[in-house]
Amino acid sequence: MENEAVSKNFIEQIIDQDIAEGHCSKVVTRFPPEPNGYLHIGHAKSILLNYGLAKEYGGQFNMRFDDTNPTKEKEEFVDSIKKDVEWLGAKWHGDVLFASGYFQNMYEAAVKLIKKGKAYVCDLTPEQIREYRGTLTEPGKESPYRNRSVEENLALFEDMKNGKFKDGEKVLRAKIDMASPNINMRDPIIYRVAHITHHRTGDQWCIYPMYDFAHPIEDATEGITHSICTLEFEDHRPLYDWVVREVGYENPPKQIEFAKLYLNNVVTGKRYIKKLVEDKIVDGWDDPRLVSIAALRRRGFTPESIQNFVELVGVTKSQGAVEYPMLEYCIREDLKLKANRMMAVLDPVKLVIDNYPEGQVEYMEVANNQENPELGTRKVPFTKELYIEREDFMEEPPKKYFRLFPGNEVRLMNAYFVTCVDFKKDETGKITEIHCTYDPETRGGNFTGRKVKGTIHWVSATEGKKATVRLYENIVDEEKGVYNEEDGSINVNPNSLQVLENCYVEPELMKAAAEDKFQFVRNGYFCADLKDSKEGAPVFNRIVSLKSSFKMPAK
Ligand code: ATP
Ligand code: MG
């Protein structure tokens, strides 16, 4: 990212201009999730964008829950969202804020609008309101209640607040323009009656503000300077501006829209994830095959890899989707120099070295990461009986197969050269044991006296430990696409999870703590599972394999 200073994104350009023109002395941004579900990779973009801008301009980043719709909100989600934002590395200013903390301000703002003749209580039913609203091609019709006096509106709104009306019986509407070409401006509802208990304010209120009215007030109350949201709110911006202007804020925030982040072939919709959880296809919102932040974390993605990913995707106004392999690229890049490179055999077959002393244990000194000497070295036990990958032996090798086959010599990584002298099969033809002889002169594996083409990894059969390893494919059947054309359900890939119970790993890996990450040579990057790893019995999730067809786009 050598030339990142060169071009600024369009939001930075707007901020630069606001500062240059004296509209903004300190940049204040926020992340305003609704606490009604877990955060996903798309939210990570919004979090890191808002936090990144505040940091870049020496400003302030607020964490605010947009909890104005009590039907869907839960405290459980407040906690998980906080945890995810912290983990991503975004540090918010002061305490976490809640839109419900401003219900009084919103109420007062509504009263102010009524007094200015800019809001009225309307008795039309929801169906009538829809009918009166008009269409994209036809103007709306004015409500018969539109011209109520200020006094009458004040009294009725007070009655709404005091619980004199049933849900849906009356609403408060902004008085703007029923003929506006923008439907959002056709006297939008700004308050509704709803006798629902709120997760924070309890039964204090039985009227709740609508999003388009509440959000600008939340922003303005906190002194947000740049209210960054996604493109679908572009048509709502005139209403946003109307609210902050009519309520009379001195330095109103500016709404700026950017394109949502979409990843191809993943499931982000709350409804769909809920179904996958209910159908027990995944083991929760944080199942490592999902792309919620919690799931990515459990899979083994790091905050740095997600930060880099978001950076690479960039900030634009034009909608586009990104391929999942780009995310994989970012985690490989991040772990390349950070993760120790260990030996683990996922599909073991026994290899016996006939001329190696029975019962002897030799410790091989091995670099933890050949490309990063700072990670030091470790000792790996070598014995007469080893496990190697089943695919590293063939009875009748095709051309260009350089691994073990009868008569061939290979290098055991970090150890000796061995030559295959024999093998055993069971009645089904499955290889059960491979016999080799070793050359004591070749210790360390770097012997240059003879050329061998193949290098294979191994784990001591007697000193190594058994471990569970989980391999993943996309939860979605990519051939069929994410959604079933007939019923809109998810096309689930039946092979998305493979659990290997019979793997052998270096004894060192038994010390892995939850979330520790490693490269298993030739097999990929792995992470000790956050939930299922027990002390002395780690469970490893494959984050990503080592190879990819993904190429970084040229700059
Ligand atoms: P979803 O329905 O996918 O969970 P949402 O928009 O309902 O998303 P909110 O809690 O309302 O979720 O969103 C919080 C913030 O995250 C908003 O500012 C929203 O614009 C932003 N956001 C949501 N999805 C994306 C995305 N895919 N890319 C970037 N920002 C997003
Ligand atoms: Mg939402």
PDB file of N, CA and C in Angstrom, residues 114-161:
ATOM      1  N   ILE A 114     -44.472  21.124  15.699  1.00  0.00           N
ATOM      2  CA  ILE A 114     -45.918  21.399  15.772  1.00  0.00           C
ATOM      3  C   ILE A 114     -46.136  22.907  15.964  1.00  0.00           C
ATOM      4  N   LYS A 115     -45.368  23.470  16.903  1.00  0.00           N
ATOM      5  CA  LYS A 115     -45.540  24.907  17.185  1.00  0.00           C
ATOM      6  C   LYS A 115     -45.229  25.768  15.976  1.00  0.00           C
ATOM      7  N   LYS A 116     -44.291  25.278  15.139  1.00  0.00           N
ATOM      8  CA  LYS A 116     -43.960  26.031  13.917  1.00  0.00           C
ATOM      9  C   LYS A 116     -44.966  25.771  12.793  1.00  0.00           C
ATOM     10  N   GLY A 117     -45.944  24.938  13.063  1.00  0.00           N
ATOM     11  CA  GLY A 117     -46.882  24.582  12.000  1.00  0.00           C
ATOM     12  C   GLY A 117     -46.277  23.607  11.003  1.00  0.00           C
ATOM     13  N   LYS A 118     -45.261  22.876  11.429  1.00  0.00           N
ATOM     14  CA  LYS A 118     -44.566  21.970  10.511  1.00  0.00           C
ATOM     15  C   LYS A 118     -44.860  20.495  10.793  1.00  0.00           C
ATOM     16  N   ALA A 119     -45.781  20.243  11.690  1.00  0.00           N
ATOM     17  CA  ALA A 119     -46.147  18.849  11.966  1.00  0.00           C
ATOM     18  C   ALA A 119     -47.583  18.811  12.436  1.00  0.00           C
ATOM     19  N   TYR A 120     -48.279  17.700  12.142  1.00  0.00           N
ATOM     20  CA  TYR A 120     -49.684  17.591  12.544  1.00  0.00           C
ATOM     21  C   TYR A 120     -50.026  16.148  12.900  1.00  0.00           C
ATOM     22  N   VAL A 121     -51.031  16.026  13.746  1.00  0.00           N
ATOM     23  CA  VAL A 121     -51.529  14.705  14.117  1.00  0.00           C
ATOM     24  C   VAL A 121     -52.541  14.285  13.061  1.00  0.00           C
ATOM     25  N   CYS A 122     -52.399  13.057  12.591  1.00  0.00           N
ATOM     26  CA  CYS A 122     -53.246  12.582  11.500  1.00  0.00           C
ATOM     27  C   CYS A 122     -54.001  11.339  11.954  1.00  0.00           C
ATOM     28  N   ASP A 123     -55.289  11.267  11.614  1.00  0.00           N
ATOM     29  CA  ASP A 123     -56.124  10.140  12.049  1.00  0.00           C
ATOM     30  C   ASP A 123     -56.358   9.115  10.937  1.00  0.00           C
ATOM     31  N   LEU A 124     -55.783   9.330   9.795  1.00  0.00           N
ATOM     32  CA  LEU A 124     -55.988   8.365   8.709  1.00  0.00           C
ATOM     33  C   LEU A 124     -55.452   7.002   9.143  1.00  0.00           C
ATOM     34  N   THR A 125     -56.093   5.948   8.628  1.00  0.00           N
ATOM     35  CA  THR A 125     -55.602   4.600   8.936  1.00  0.00           C
ATOM     36  C   THR A 125     -54.331   4.366   8.113  1.00  0.00           C
ATOM     37  N   PRO A 126     -53.524   3.383   8.503  1.00  0.00           N
ATOM     38  CA  PRO A 126     -52.297   3.095   7.719  1.00  0.00           C
ATOM     39  C   PRO A 126     -52.619   2.867   6.242  1.00  0.00           C
ATOM     40  N   GLU A 127     -53.740   2.181   5.958  1.00  0.00           N
ATOM     41  CA  GLU A 127     -54.096   1.911   4.551  1.00  0.00           C
ATOM     42  C   GLU A 127     -54.391   3.229   3.836  1.00  0.00           C
ATOM     43  N   GLN A 128     -55.135   4.105   4.518  1.00  0.00           N
ATOM     44  CA  GLN A 128     -55.468   5.389   3.894  1.00  0.00           C
ATOM     45  C   GLN A 128     -54.204   6.211   3.643  1.00  0.00           C
ATOM     46  N   ILE A 129     -53.320   6.185   4.615  1.00  0.00           N
ATOM     47  CA  ILE A 129     -52.082   6.967   4.449  1.00  0.00           C
ATOM     48  C   ILE A 129     -51.338   6.481   3.204  1.00  0.00           C
ATOM     49  N   ARG A 130     -51.314   5.179   3.029  1.00  0.00           N
ATOM     50  CA  ARG A 130     -50.647   4.610   1.856  1.00  0.00           C
ATOM     51  C   ARG A 130     -51.347   5.075   0.575  1.00  0.00           C
ATOM     52  N   GLU A 131     -52.659   5.015   0.597  1.00  0.00           N
ATOM     53  CA  GLU A 131     -53.447   5.436  -0.570  1.00  0.00           C
ATOM     54  C   GLU A 131     -53.204   6.912  -0.927  1.00  0.00           C
ATOM     55  N   TYR A 132     -53.212   7.733   0.110  1.00  0.00           N
ATOM     56  CA  TYR A 132     -53.060   9.183  -0.074  1.00  0.00           C
ATOM     57  C   TYR A 132     -51.649   9.559  -0.526  1.00  0.00           C
ATOM     58  N   ARG A 133     -50.729   8.654  -0.332  1.00  0.00           N
ATOM     59  CA  ARG A 133     -49.340   9.017  -0.589  1.00  0.00           C
ATOM     60  C   ARG A 133     -49.041   9.216  -2.074  1.00  0.00           C
ATOM     61  N   GLY A 134     -49.875   8.597  -2.947  1.00  0.00           N
ATOM     62  CA  GLY A 134     -49.626   8.722  -4.383  1.00  0.00           C
ATOM     63  C   GLY A 134     -48.566   7.735  -4.836  1.00  0.00           C
ATOM     64  N   THR A 135     -48.079   7.912  -6.039  1.00  0.00           N
ATOM     65  CA  THR A 135     -47.088   6.982  -6.593  1.00  0.00           C
ATOM     66  C   THR A 135     -45.932   7.785  -7.156  1.00  0.00           C
ATOM     67  N   LEU A 136     -44.995   7.067  -7.782  1.00  0.00           N
ATOM     68  CA  LEU A 136     -43.843   7.748  -8.373  1.00  0.00           C
ATOM     69  C   LEU A 136     -44.277   8.709  -9.472  1.00  0.00           C
ATOM     70  N   THR A 137     -45.410   8.381 -10.140  1.00  0.00           N
ATOM     71  CA  THR A 137     -45.849   9.218 -11.254  1.00  0.00           C
ATOM     72  C   THR A 137     -46.991  10.168 -10.879  1.00  0.00           C
ATOM     73  N   GLU A 138     -47.684   9.863  -9.772  1.00  0.00           N
ATOM     74  CA  GLU A 138     -48.798  10.734  -9.364  1.00  0.00           C
ATOM     75  C   GLU A 138     -48.520  11.390  -8.022  1.00  0.00           C
ATOM     76  N   PRO A 139     -48.883  12.643  -7.880  1.00  0.00           N
ATOM     77  CA  PRO A 139     -48.697  13.306  -6.586  1.00  0.00           C
ATOM     78  C   PRO A 139     -49.629  12.699  -5.543  1.00  0.00           C
ATOM     79  N   GLY A 140     -49.319  12.950  -4.282  1.00  0.00           N
ATOM     80  CA  GLY A 140     -50.183  12.457  -3.223  1.00  0.00           C
ATOM     81  C   GLY A 140     -51.347  13.414  -2.982  1.00  0.00           C
ATOM     82  N   LYS A 141     -52.228  12.986  -2.055  1.00  0.00           N
ATOM     83  CA  LYS A 141     -53.390  13.801  -1.691  1.00  0.00           C
ATOM     84  C   LYS A 141     -53.210  14.273  -0.260  1.00  0.00           C
ATOM     85  N   GLU A 142     -53.649  15.482   0.004  1.00  0.00           N
ATOM     86  CA  GLU A 142     -53.478  15.983   1.369  1.00  0.00           C
ATOM     87  C   GLU A 142     -54.457  15.317   2.335  1.00  0.00           C
ATOM     88  N   SER A 143     -53.977  15.050   3.525  1.00  0.00           N
ATOM     89  CA  SER A 143     -54.825  14.456   4.552  1.00  0.00           C
ATOM     90  C   SER A 143     -55.851  15.493   5.007  1.00  0.00           C
ATOM     91  N   PRO A 144     -57.081  15.072   5.285  1.00  0.00           N
ATOM     92  CA  PRO A 144     -58.087  16.021   5.794  1.00  0.00           C
ATOM     93  C   PRO A 144     -57.686  16.587   7.162  1.00  0.00           C
ATOM     94  N   TYR A 145     -56.726  15.979   7.830  1.00  0.00           N
ATOM     95  CA  TYR A 145     -56.323  16.463   9.164  1.00  0.00           C
ATOM     96  C   TYR A 145     -55.130  17.406   9.093  1.00  0.00           C
ATOM     97  N   ARG A 146     -54.702  17.701   7.888  1.00  0.00           N
ATOM     98  CA  ARG A 146     -53.466  18.441   7.671  1.00  0.00           C
ATOM     99  C   ARG A 146     -53.513  19.860   8.227  1.00  0.00           C
ATOM    100  N   ASN A 147     -54.709  20.404   8.267  1.00  0.00           N
ATOM    101  CA  ASN A 147     -54.782  21.814   8.671  1.00  0.00           C
ATOM    102  C   ASN A 147     -55.350  22.031  10.071  1.00  0.00           C
ATOM    103  N   ARG A 148     -55.168  21.053  10.907  1.00  0.00           N
ATOM    104  CA  ARG A 148     -55.532  21.218  12.318  1.00  0.00           C
ATOM    105  C   ARG A 148     -54.753  22.392  12.900  1.00  0.00           C
ATOM    106  N   SER A 149     -55.318  23.024  13.912  1.00  0.00           N
ATOM    107  CA  SER A 149     -54.619  24.171  14.512  1.00  0.00           C
ATOM    108  C   SER A 149     -53.447  23.679  15.350  1.00  0.00           C
ATOM    109  N   VAL A 150     -52.522  24.582  15.599  1.00  0.00           N
ATOM    110  CA  VAL A 150     -51.366  24.249  16.428  1.00  0.00           C
ATOM    111  C   VAL A 150     -51.826  23.743  17.793  1.00  0.00           C
ATOM    112  N   GLU A 151     -52.829  24.422  18.375  1.00  0.00           N
ATOM    113  CA  GLU A 151     -53.311  24.060  19.715  1.00  0.00           C
ATOM    114  C   GLU A 151     -53.858  22.627  19.720  1.00  0.00           C
ATOM    115  N   GLU A 152     -54.678  22.357  18.703  1.00  0.00           N
ATOM    116  CA  GLU A 152     -55.274  21.025  18.634  1.00  0.00           C
ATOM    117  C   GLU A 152     -54.178  19.959  18.475  1.00  0.00           C
ATOM    118  N   ASN A 153     -53.201  20.236  17.609  1.00  0.00           N
ATOM    119  CA  ASN A 153     -52.097  19.287  17.399  1.00  0.00           C
ATOM    120  C   ASN A 153     -51.304  19.055  18.688  1.00  0.00           C
ATOM    121  N   LEU A 154     -51.035  20.152  19.397  1.00  0.00           N
ATOM    122  CA  LEU A 154     -50.275  20.018  20.650  1.00  0.00           C
ATOM    123  C   LEU A 154     -51.033  19.143  21.647  1.00  0.00           C
ATOM    124  N   ALA A 155     -52.340  19.387  21.734  1.00  0.00           N
ATOM    125  CA  ALA A 155     -53.153  18.624  22.687  1.00  0.00           C
ATOM    126  C   ALA A 155     -53.215  17.152  22.287  1.00  0.00           C
ATOM    127  N   LEU A 156     -53.404  16.901  20.986  1.00  0.00           N
ATOM    128  CA  LEU A 156     -53.505  15.509  20.533  1.00  0.00           C
ATOM    129  C   LEU A 156     -52.173  14.765  20.689  1.00  0.00           C
ATOM    130  N   PHE A 157     -51.084  15.466  20.413  1.00  0.00           N
ATOM    131  CA  PHE A 157     -49.771  14.813  20.531  1.00  0.00           C
ATOM    132  C   PHE A 157     -49.493  14.466  21.991  1.00  0.00           C
ATOM    133  N   GLU A 158     -49.893  15.371  22.860  1.00  0.00           N
ATOM    134  CA  GLU A 158     -49.780  15.131  24.303  1.00  0.00           C
ATOM    135  C   GLU A 158     -50.610  13.893  24.698  1.00  0.00           C
ATOM    136  N   ASP A 159     -51.806  13.803  24.144  1.00  0.00           N
ATOM    137  CA  ASP A 159     -52.648  12.630  24.425  1.00  0.00           C
ATOM    138  C   ASP A 159     -52.010  11.343  23.885  1.00  0.00           C
ATOM    139  N   MET A 160     -51.370  11.467  22.717  1.00  0.00           N
ATOM    140  CA  MET A 160     -50.662  10.297  22.157  1.00  0.00           C
ATOM    141  C   MET A 160     -49.612   9.839  23.151  1.00  0.00           C
ATOM    142  N   LYS A 161     -48.871  10.795  23.641  1.00  0.00           N
ATOM    143  CA  LYS A 161     -47.781  10.493  24.578  1.00  0.00           C
ATOM    144  C   LYS A 161     -48.316   9.894  25.876  1.00  0.00           C
TER     145      LYS A 161
END
